Short mmCIF file of C-alpha atoms in Angstrom, two decimals:
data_model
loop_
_atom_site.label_atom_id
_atom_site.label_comp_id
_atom_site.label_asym_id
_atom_site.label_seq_id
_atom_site.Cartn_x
_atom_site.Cartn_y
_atom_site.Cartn_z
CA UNK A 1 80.86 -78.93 319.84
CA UNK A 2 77.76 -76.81 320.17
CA UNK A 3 76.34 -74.89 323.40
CA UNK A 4 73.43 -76.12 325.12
CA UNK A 5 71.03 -73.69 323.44
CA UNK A 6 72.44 -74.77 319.91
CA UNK A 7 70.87 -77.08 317.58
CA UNK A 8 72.94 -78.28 314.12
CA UNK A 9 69.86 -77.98 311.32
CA UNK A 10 70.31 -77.73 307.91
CA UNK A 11 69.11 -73.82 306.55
CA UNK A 12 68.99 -72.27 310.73
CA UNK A 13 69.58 -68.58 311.10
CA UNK A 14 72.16 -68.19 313.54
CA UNK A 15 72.77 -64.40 313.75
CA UNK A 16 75.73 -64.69 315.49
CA UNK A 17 77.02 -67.13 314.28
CA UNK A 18 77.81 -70.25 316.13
CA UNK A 19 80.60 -72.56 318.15
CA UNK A 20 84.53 -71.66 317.82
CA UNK A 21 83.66 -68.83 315.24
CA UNK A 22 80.52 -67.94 317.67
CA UNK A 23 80.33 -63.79 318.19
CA UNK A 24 81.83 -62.56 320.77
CA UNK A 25 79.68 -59.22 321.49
CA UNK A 26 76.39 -61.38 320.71
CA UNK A 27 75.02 -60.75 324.63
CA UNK A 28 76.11 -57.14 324.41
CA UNK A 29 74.10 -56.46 320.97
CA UNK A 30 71.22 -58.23 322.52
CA UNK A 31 71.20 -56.02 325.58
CA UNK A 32 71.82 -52.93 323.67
CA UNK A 33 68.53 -53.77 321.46
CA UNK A 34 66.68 -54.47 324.15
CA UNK A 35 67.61 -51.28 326.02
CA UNK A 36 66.96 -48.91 322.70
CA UNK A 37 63.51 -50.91 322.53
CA UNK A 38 62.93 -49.74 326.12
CA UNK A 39 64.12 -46.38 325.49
CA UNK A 40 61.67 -46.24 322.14
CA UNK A 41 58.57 -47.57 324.45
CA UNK A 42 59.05 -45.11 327.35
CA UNK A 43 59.08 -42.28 325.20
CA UNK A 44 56.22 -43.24 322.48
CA UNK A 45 52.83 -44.32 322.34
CA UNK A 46 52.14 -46.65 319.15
CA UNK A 47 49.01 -47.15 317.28
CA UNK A 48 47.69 -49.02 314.38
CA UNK A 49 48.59 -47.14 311.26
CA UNK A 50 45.57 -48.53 309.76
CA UNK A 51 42.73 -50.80 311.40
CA UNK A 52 43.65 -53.93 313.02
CA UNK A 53 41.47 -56.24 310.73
CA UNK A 54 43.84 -55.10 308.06
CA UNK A 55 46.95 -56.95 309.70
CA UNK A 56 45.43 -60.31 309.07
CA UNK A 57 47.39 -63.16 310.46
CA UNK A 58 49.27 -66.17 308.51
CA UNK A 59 50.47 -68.95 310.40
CA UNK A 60 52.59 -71.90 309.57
CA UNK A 61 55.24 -72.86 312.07
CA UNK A 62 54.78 -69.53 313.60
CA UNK A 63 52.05 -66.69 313.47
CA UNK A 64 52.91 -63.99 310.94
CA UNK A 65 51.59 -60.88 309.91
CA UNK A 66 49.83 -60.84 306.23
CA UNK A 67 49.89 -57.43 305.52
CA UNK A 68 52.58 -55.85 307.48
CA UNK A 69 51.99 -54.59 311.29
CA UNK A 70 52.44 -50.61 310.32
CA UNK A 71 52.36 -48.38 313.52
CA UNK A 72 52.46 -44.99 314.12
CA UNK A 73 54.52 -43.29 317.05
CA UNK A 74 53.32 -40.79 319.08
CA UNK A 75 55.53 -38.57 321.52
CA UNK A 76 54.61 -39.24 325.26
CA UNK A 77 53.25 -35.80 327.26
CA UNK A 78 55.39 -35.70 330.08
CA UNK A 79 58.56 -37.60 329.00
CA UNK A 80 61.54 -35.29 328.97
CA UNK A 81 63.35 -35.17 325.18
CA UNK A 82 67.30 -36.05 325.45
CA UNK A 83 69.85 -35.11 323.19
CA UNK A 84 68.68 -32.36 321.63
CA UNK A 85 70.44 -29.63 324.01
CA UNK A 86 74.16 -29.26 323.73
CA UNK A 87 75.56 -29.46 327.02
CA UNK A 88 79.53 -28.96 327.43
CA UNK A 89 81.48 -31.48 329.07
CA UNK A 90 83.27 -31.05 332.30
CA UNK A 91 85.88 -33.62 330.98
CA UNK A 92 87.54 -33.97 327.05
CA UNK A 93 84.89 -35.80 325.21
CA UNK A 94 85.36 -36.73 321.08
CA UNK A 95 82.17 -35.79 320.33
CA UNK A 96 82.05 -34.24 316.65
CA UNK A 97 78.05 -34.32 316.31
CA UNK A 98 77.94 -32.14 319.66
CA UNK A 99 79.70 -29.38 318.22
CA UNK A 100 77.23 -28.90 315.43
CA UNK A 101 74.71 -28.99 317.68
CA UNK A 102 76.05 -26.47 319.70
CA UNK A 103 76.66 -23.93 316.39
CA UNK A 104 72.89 -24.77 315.80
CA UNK A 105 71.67 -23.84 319.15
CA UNK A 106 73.87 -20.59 319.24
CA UNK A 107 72.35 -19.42 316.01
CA UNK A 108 68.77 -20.75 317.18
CA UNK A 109 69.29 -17.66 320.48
CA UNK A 110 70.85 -15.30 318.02
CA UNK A 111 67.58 -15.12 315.96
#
């Protein structure tokens, strides 16, 4: 049968799927999306791309943008960058990007 939080209607997006076939890492992908979305908002500011009259709003079952909500990010003063210094593992790690990284940053002190 279905969960609770399940309805059965005809033409429903169920991104995970649903019942017996139901995904099984659908709570992990929603945490890990909400976690990069918190990651993205403490380290940018976000303004209107154009002005906000130019959204315009449609609405039907739900409220919609017309035109598209376009944004533009802006790094935060303040908030330390990650990932973009190589720094070597105390313990084996497979990580193949970190090695080109690495080359990168050696050549970067070289110059």
């Amino acid at each position: 049968g279905l969960y609770p939080d399940e309805q059965a209607s005809d033409f429903a997006f169920l991104p995970f799927g649903g019942g017996t076939r139901k995904c099984v890492g659908d709570q992990f992908a929603m945490l890990e999306a909400t976690v990069t979305f918190a990651l993205l908002m403490r380290r940018f500011e976000f303004e209107f791309a154009h002005s906000p009259e130019d959204v315009g709003l449609r609405t039907g079952a739900t409220i919609h943008t017309q035109n598209g909500l376009y944004m533009v990010p802006i790094a935060r003063k303040g908030v330390p960058r990650t990932g973009d210094v190589w720094v070597e593992p105390e313990h084996p790690v497979l990580n193949p990007g970190g090695t080109l990284l690495k080359k990168q940053q050696m050549r970067q002190e070289q110059e």
